[in-house]
Short mmCIF file of C-alpha atoms and ligand atoms in Angstrom, two decimals:
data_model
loop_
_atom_site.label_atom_id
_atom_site.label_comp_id
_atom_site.label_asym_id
_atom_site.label_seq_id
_atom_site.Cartn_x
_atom_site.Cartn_y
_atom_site.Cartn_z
CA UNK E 1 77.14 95.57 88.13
CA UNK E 2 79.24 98.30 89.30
CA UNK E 3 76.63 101.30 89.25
CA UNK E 4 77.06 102.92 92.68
CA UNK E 5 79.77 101.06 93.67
CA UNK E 6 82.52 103.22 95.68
CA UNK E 7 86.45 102.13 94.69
CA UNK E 8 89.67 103.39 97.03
CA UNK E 9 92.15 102.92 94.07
CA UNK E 10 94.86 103.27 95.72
CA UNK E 11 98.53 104.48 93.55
CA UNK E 12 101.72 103.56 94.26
CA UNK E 13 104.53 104.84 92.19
CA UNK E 14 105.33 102.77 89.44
CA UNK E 15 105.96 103.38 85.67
CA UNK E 16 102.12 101.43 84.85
CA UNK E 17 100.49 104.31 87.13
CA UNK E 18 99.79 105.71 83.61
CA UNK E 19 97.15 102.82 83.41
CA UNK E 20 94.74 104.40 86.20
CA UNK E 21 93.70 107.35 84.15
CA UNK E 22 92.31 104.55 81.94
CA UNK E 23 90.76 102.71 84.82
CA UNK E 24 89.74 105.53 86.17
CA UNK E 25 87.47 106.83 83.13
CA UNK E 26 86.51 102.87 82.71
CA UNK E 27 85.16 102.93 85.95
CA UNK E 28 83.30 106.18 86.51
CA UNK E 29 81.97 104.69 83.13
CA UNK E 30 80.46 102.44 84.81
CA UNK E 31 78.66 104.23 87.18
CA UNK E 32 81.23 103.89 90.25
CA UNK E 33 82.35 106.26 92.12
CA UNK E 34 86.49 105.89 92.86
CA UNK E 35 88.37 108.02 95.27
CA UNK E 36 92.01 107.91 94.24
CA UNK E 37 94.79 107.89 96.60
CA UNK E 38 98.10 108.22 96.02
CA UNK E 39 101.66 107.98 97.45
CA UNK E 40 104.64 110.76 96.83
CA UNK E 41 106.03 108.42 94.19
CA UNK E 42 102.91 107.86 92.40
CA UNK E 43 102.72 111.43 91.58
CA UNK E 44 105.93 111.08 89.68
CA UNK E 45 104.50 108.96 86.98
CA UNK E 46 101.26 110.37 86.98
CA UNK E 47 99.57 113.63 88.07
CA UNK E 48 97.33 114.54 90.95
CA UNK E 49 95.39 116.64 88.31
CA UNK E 50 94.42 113.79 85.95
CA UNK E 51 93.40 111.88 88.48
CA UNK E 52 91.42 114.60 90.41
CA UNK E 53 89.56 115.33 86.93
CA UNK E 54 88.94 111.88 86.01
CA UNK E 55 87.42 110.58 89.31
CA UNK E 56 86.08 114.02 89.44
CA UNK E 57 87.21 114.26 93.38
CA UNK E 58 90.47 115.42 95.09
CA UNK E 59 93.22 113.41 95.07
CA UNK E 60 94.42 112.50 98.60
CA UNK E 61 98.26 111.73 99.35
CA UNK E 62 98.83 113.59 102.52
CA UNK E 63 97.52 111.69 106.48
CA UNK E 64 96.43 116.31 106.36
CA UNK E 65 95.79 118.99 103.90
CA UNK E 66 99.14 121.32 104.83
CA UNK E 67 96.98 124.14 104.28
CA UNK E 68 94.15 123.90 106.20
CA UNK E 69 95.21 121.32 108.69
CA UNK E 70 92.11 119.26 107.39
CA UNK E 71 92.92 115.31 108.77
CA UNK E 72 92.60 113.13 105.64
CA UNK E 73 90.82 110.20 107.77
CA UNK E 74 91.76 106.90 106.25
CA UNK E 75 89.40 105.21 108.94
CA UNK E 76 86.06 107.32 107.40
CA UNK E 77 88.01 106.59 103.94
CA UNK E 78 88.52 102.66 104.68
CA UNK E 79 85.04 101.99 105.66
CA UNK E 80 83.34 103.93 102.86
CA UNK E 81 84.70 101.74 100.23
CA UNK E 82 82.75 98.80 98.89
CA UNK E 83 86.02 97.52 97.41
CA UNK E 84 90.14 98.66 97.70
CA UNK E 85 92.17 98.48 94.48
CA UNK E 86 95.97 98.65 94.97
CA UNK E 87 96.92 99.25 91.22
CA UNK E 88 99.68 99.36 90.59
CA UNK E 89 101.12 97.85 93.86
CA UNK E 90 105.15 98.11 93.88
CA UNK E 91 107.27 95.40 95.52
CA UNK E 92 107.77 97.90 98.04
CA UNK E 93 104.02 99.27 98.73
CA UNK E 94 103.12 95.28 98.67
CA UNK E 95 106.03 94.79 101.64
CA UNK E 96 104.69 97.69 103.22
CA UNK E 97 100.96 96.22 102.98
CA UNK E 98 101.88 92.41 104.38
CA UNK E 99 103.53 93.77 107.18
CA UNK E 100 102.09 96.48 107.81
CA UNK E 101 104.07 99.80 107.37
CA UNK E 102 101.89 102.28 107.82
CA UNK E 103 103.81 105.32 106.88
CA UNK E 104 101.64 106.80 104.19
CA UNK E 105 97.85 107.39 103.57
CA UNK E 106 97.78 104.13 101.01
CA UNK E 107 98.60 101.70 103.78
CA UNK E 108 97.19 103.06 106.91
CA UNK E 109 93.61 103.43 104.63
CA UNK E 110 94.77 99.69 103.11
CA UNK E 111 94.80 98.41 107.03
CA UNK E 112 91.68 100.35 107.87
CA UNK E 113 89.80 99.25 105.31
CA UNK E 114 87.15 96.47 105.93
CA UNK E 115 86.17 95.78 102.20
CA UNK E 116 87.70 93.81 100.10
CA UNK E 117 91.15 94.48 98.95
CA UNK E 118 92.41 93.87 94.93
CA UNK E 119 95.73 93.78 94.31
CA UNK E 120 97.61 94.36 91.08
CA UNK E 121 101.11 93.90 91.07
CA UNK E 122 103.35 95.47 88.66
CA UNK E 123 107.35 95.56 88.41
CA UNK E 124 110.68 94.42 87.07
CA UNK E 125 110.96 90.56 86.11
CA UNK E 126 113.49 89.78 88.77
CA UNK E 127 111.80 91.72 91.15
CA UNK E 128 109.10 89.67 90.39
CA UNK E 129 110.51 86.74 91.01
CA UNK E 130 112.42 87.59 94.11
CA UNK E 131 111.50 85.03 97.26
CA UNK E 132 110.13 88.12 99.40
CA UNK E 133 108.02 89.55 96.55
CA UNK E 134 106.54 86.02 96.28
CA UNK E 135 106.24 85.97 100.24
CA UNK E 136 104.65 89.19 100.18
CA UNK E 137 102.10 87.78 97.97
CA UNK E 138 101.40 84.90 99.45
CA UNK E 139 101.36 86.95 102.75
CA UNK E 140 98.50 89.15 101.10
CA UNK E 141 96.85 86.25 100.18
CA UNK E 142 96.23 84.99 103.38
CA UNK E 143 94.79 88.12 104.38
CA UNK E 144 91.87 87.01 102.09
CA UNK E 145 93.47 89.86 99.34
CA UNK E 146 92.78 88.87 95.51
CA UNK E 147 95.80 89.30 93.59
CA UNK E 148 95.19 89.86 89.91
CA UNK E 149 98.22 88.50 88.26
CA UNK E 150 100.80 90.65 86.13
CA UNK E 151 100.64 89.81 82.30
CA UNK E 152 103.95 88.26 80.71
CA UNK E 153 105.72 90.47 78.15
CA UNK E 154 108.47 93.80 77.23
CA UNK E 155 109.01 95.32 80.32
CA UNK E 156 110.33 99.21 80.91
CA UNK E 157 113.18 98.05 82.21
CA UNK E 158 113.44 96.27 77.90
CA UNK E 159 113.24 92.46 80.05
CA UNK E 160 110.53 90.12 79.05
CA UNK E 161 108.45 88.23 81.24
CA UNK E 162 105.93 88.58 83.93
CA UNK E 163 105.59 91.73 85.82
CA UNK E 164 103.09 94.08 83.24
CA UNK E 165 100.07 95.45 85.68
CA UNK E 166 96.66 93.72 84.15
CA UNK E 167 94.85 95.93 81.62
CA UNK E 168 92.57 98.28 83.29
CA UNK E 169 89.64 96.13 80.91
CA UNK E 170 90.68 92.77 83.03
CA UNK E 171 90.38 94.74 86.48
CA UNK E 172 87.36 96.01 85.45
CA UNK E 173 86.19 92.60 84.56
CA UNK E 174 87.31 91.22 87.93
CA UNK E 175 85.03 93.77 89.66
CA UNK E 176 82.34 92.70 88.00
CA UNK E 177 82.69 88.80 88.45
CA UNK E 178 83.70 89.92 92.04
CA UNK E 179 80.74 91.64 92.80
CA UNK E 180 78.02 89.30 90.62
CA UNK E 181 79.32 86.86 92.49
CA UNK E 182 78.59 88.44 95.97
CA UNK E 183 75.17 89.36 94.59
CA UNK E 184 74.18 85.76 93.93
CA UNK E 185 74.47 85.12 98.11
CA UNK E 186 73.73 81.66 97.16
CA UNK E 187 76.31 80.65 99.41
CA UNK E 188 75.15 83.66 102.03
CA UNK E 189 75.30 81.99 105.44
CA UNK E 190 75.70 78.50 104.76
CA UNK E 191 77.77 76.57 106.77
CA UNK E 192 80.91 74.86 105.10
CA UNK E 193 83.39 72.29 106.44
CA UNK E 194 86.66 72.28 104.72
CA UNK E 195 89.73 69.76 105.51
CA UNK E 196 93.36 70.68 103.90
CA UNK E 197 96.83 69.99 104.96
CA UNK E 198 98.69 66.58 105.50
CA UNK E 199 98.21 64.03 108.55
CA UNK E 200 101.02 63.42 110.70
CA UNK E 201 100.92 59.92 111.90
CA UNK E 202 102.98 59.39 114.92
CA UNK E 203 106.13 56.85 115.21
CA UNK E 204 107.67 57.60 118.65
CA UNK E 205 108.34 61.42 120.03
CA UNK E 206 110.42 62.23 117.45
CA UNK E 207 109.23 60.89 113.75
CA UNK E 208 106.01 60.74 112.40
CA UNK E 209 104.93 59.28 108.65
CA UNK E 210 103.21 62.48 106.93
CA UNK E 211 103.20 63.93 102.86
CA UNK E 212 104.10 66.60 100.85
CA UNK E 213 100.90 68.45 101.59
CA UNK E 214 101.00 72.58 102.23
CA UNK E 215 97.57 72.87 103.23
CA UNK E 216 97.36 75.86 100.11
CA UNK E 217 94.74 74.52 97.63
CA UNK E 218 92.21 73.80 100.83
CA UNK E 219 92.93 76.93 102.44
CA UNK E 220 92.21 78.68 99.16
CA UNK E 221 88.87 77.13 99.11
CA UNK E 222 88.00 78.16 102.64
CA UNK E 223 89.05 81.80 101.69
CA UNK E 224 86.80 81.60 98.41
CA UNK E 225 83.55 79.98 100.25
CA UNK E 226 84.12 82.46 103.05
CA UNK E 227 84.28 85.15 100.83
CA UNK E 228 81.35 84.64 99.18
CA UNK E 229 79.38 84.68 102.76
CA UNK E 230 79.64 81.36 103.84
CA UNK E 231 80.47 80.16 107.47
CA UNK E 232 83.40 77.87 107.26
CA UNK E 233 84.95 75.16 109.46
CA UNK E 234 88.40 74.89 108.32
CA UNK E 235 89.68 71.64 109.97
CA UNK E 236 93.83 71.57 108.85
CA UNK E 237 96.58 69.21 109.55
CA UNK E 238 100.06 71.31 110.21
CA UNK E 239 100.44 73.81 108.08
CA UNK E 240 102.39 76.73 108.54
CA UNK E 241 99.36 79.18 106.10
CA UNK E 242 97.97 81.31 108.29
CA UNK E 243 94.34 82.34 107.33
CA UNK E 244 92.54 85.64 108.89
CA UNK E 245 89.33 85.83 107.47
CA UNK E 246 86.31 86.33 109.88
CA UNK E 247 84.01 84.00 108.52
CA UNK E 248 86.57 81.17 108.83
CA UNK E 249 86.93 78.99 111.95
CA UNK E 250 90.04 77.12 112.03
CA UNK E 251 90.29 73.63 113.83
CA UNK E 252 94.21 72.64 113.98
CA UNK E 253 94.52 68.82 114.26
CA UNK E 254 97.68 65.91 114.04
CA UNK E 255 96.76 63.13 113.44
CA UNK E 256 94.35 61.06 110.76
CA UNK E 257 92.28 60.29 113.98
CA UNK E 258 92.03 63.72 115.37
CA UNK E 259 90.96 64.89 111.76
CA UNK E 260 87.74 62.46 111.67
CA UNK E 261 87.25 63.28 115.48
CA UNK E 262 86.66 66.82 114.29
CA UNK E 263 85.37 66.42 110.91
CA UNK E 264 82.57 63.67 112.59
CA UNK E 265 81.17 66.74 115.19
CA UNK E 266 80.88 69.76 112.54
CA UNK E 267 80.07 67.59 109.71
CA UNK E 268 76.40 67.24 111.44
CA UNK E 269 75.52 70.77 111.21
CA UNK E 270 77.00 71.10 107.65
CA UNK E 271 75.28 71.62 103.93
CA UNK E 272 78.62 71.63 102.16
CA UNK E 273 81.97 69.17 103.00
CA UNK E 274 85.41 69.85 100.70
CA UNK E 275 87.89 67.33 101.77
CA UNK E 276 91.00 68.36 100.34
CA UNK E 277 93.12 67.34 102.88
CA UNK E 278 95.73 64.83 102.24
CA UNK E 279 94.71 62.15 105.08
CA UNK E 280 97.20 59.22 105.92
CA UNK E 281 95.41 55.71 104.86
CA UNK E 282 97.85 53.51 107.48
CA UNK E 283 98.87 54.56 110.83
CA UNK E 284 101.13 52.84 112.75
CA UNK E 285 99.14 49.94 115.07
CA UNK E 286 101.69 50.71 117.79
CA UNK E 287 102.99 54.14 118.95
CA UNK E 288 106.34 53.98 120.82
CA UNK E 289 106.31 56.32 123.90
CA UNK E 290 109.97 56.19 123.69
CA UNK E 291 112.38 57.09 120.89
CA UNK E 292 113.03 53.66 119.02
CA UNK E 293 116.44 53.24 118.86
CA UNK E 294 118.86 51.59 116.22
CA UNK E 295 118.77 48.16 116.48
CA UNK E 296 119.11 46.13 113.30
CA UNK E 297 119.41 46.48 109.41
CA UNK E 298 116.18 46.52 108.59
CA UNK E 299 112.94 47.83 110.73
CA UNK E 300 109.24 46.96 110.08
CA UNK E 301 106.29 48.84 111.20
CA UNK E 302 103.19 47.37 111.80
CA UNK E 303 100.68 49.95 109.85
CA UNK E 304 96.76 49.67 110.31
CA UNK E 305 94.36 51.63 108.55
CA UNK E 306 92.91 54.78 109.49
CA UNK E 307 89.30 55.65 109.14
CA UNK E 308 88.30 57.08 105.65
CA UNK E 309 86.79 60.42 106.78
CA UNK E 310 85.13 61.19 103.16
CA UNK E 311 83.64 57.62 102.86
CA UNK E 312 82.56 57.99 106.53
CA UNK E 313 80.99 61.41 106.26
CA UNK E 314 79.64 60.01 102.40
CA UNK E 315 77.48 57.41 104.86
CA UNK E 316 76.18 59.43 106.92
CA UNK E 317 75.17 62.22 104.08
CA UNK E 318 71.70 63.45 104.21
CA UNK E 319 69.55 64.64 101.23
CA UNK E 320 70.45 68.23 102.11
CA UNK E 321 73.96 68.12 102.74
CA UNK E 322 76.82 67.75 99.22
CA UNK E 323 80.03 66.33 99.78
CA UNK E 324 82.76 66.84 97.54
CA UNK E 325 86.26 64.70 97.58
CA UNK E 326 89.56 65.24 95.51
CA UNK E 327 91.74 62.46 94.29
CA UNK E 328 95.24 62.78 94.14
CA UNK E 329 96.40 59.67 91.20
CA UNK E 330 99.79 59.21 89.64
CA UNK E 331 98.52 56.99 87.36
CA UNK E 332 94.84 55.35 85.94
CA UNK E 333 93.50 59.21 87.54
CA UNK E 334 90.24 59.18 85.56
CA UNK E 335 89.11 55.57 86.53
CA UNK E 336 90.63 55.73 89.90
CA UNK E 337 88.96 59.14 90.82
CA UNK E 338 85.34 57.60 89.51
CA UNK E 339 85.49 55.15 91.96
CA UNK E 340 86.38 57.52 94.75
CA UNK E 341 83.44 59.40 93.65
CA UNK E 342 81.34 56.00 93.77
CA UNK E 343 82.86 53.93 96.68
CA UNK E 344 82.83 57.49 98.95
CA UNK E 345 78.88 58.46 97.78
CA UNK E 346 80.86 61.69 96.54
CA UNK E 347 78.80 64.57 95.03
CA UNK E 348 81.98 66.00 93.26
CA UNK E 349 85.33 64.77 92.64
CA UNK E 350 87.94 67.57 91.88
CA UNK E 351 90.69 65.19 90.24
CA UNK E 352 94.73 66.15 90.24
CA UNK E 353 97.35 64.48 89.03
CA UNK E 354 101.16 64.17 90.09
CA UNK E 355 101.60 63.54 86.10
CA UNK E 356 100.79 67.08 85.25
CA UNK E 357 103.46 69.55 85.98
CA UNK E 358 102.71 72.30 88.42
CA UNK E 359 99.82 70.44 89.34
CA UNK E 360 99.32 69.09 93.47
CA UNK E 361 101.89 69.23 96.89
CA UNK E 362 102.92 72.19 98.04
CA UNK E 363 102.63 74.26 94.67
CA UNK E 364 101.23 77.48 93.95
CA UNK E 365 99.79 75.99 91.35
CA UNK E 366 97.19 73.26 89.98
CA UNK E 367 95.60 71.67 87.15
CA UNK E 368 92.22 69.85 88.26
CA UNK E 369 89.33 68.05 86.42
CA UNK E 370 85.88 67.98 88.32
CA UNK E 371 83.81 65.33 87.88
CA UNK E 372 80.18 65.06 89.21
CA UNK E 373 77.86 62.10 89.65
CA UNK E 374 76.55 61.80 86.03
CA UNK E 375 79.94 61.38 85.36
CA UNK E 376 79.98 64.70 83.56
CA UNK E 377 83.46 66.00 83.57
CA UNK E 378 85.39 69.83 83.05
CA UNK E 379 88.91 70.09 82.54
CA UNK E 380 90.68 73.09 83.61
CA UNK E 381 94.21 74.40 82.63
CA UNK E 382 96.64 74.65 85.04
CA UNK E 383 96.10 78.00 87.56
CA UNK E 384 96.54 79.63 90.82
CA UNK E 385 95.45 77.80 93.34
CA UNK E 386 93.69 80.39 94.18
CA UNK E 387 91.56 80.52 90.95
CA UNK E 388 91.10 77.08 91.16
CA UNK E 389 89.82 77.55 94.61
CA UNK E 390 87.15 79.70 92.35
CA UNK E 391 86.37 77.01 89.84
CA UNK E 392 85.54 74.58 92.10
CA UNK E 393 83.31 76.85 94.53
CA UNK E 394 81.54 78.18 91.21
CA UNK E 395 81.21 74.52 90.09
CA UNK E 396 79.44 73.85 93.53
CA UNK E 397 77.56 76.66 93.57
CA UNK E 398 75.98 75.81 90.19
CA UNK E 399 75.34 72.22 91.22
CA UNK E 400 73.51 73.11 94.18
CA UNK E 401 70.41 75.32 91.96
O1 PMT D 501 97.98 71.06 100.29
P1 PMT D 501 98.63 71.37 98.95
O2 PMT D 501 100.13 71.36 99.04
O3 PMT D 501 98.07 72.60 98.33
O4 PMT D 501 98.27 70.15 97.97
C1 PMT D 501 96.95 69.96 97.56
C2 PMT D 501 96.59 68.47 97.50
C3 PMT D 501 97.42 67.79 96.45
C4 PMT D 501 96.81 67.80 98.85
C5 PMT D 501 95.05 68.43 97.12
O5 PMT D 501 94.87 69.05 95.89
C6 PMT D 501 94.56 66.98 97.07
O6 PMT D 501 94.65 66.29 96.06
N1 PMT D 501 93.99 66.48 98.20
C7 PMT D 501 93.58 65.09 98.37
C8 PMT D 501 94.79 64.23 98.62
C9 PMT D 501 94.42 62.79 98.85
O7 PMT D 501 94.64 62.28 99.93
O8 PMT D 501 93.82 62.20 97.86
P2 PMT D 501 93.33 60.65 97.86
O9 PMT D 501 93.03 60.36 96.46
O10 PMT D 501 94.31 59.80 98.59
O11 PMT D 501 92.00 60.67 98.74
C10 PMT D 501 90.70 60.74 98.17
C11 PMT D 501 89.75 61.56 99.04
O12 PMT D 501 89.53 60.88 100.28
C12 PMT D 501 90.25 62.94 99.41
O13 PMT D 501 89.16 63.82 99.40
C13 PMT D 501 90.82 62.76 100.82
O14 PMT D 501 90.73 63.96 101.58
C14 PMT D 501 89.87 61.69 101.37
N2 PMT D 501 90.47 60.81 102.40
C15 PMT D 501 91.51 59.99 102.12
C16 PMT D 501 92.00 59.13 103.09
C17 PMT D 501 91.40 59.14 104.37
N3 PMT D 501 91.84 58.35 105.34
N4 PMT D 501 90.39 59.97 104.62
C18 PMT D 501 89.90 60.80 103.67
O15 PMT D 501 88.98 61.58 103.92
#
């Protein structure tokens, strides 16, 4: 799978550095070619000669060869790459990467580059844990990155916990699934509508009724569909995610209303719906133009209901087109997500529960069961969102054969 593949593997200076010589040899193994760059700090923990005689190329740190004056050009270097691997990738080189400090060859190749980009973090447990490492991430994330997760266990620093770079084995094996993946093009140009995010349901000018919805697990299905070729309509109540990817046409709407409005016009020219957003059921039957001011002990809102934008889309659902629907239950979730599946003429139901820790709003995380129309079901553990963004394309993908 990776014969003739070209890797950047790009070094930055941390104590698992030693690990590259291993993916290194694992990789030109394999038949792939890998060009390693490295920063000044990365040649502290491992040297330039290793590298150069494992890859069996130079070594480039330098934007110039001193001696010569030869320009190292990390456009010619970004482009050549079929895929980027940042391994290890410090807190710092990761900072340097989501906001884009270009002052060494790593990053200004990482923000040339137009293939895609693997990240491997690797550092200190509190580093790891520290709110900008995990905005960082996120941040890199959104850039359509893939992040391969640190292992848990002894540190250098003699902490346990989570911070170890992945084995060079388990990058390799990412590659592969990466790339197989890509090779399959099942998913090659088709076009893809997508809702995530909450509704905001307006009161008066100043309150609205809305959820706990971040818009992450739909936006981490529009980054997985689009990565794997498909043309995606991302239509997204607020959310503050940002989401670059070119293949991935973002609709920002309010309201439950505005949602159907847009999901109604792309859904047409659709094979695949996801509706993962979080859509308000009741809306209230009367907006005040005014703020509504304090009057009495109590208030009551007249609520009516808003259209059901999966059951809508389920009745107008051609042969060709497969619609899939999530159900968020707190309690009953298996019967109460079969008849979403039913009542909404559902091809999929992706089920999570408030009951499982870690799982649903505004998480990183999430623990899903997909259930298709046979009633066949697959329970997953809990996992990125991201990954689970990669279960649930891969379940659709096989489905559609
Ligand atoms: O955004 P995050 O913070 O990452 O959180 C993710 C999530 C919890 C929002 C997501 O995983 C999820 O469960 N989304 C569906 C939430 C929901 O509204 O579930 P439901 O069981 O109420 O709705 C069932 C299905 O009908 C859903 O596909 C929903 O999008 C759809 N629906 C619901 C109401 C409505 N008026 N129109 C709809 O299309």
């Amino acid at each position: 799978m990776l014969k003739g593949k070209k890797f950047i593997l790009g070094i930055s200076g941390g104590i698992a550095a030693y690990k590259c010589a291993h993916l290194t040899r694992l990789l030109v193994k394999e038949g792939a070619e890998v060009q390693v760059l490295m920063t000044k700090m990365a040649k502290e923990f491992i040297t330039p000669l290793t590298m150069a005689t494992l890859s069996k190329r130079p070594i480039l740190v330098e934007f110039y060869n001193p001696e010569n004056g030869d320009w190292n050009s990390h456009v010619d270097t970004g482009l050549w790459a079929d895929a980027m691997i940042v391994a290890p990738a410090t807190a710092n080189t990761m900072g340097k990467m989501a906001n884009g400090i270009a002052d060494n060859l790593l990053i200004t190749t990482y923000l040339s580059a137009k293939c895609p980009v693997f990240v491997a973090p690797t550092m200190d447990l509190d580093m790891y844990t520290h709110p900008s490492t995990t905005r960082n991430m996120e941040t890199l994330q959104s850039y359509g990155n893939i992040l391969i997760e640190p292992g848990s266990g002894e540190l250098a620093s003699g902490l346990v916990g989570k911070g170890r770079m992945a084995e060079p084995e388990e990058i390799v094996e990412k590659l592969k699934a990466y790339f197989k993946k890509k090779a399959s093009k099942k998913l090659a140009g088709k076009k893809v509508l997508v809702t995530a995010g909450p509704t905001h349901e307006k009161i008066d000018p100043v309150r609205f009724i809305g959820n706990y919805s971040s818009g992450k697990m739909g936006f981490a299905i529009a980054e997985e569909l689009a990565c794997r070729g498909a043309e995606v309509v991302l239509v997204t109540g607020p959310s503050s995610l940002s989401c670059n990817h070119p293949n991935i046409d973002r609709i920002n709407v309010v309201s439950a209303a505005d949602m159907y409005k847009a999901c109604e016009k792309v859904f047409a020219g659709c094979e695949i719906a996801v509706m993962s957003a979080a859509v308000a059921d009741y809306t209230p039957a009367v907006k005040a133009d005014q703020k509504m001011k304090r009057k009495s002990e109590t208030l009551t809102i007249e609520l009516k209901s808003t259209v059901d934008i999966a059951k809508a889309l389920g009745e107008k659902k051609k042969e060709n087109q497969f619609l899939v629907g999530f159900a968020l239950e707190t309690n009953d979730a298996e019967q109460n997500a079969l008849k979403k599946l039913n009542s909404k003429n559902l091809d999929l139901i992706v089920l999570n529960s408030l009951q499982d820790s870690g799982a649903g709003f505004n998480v990183d995380t999430n623990k899903i069961t997909i259930i298709n129309k046979q009633n066949n079901k697959k329970d997953f553990p809990l996992k990125s969102k991201v990954e689970v963004a990669n279960d649930i394309v891969d379940e659709i993908e096989s489905l559609m054969e």
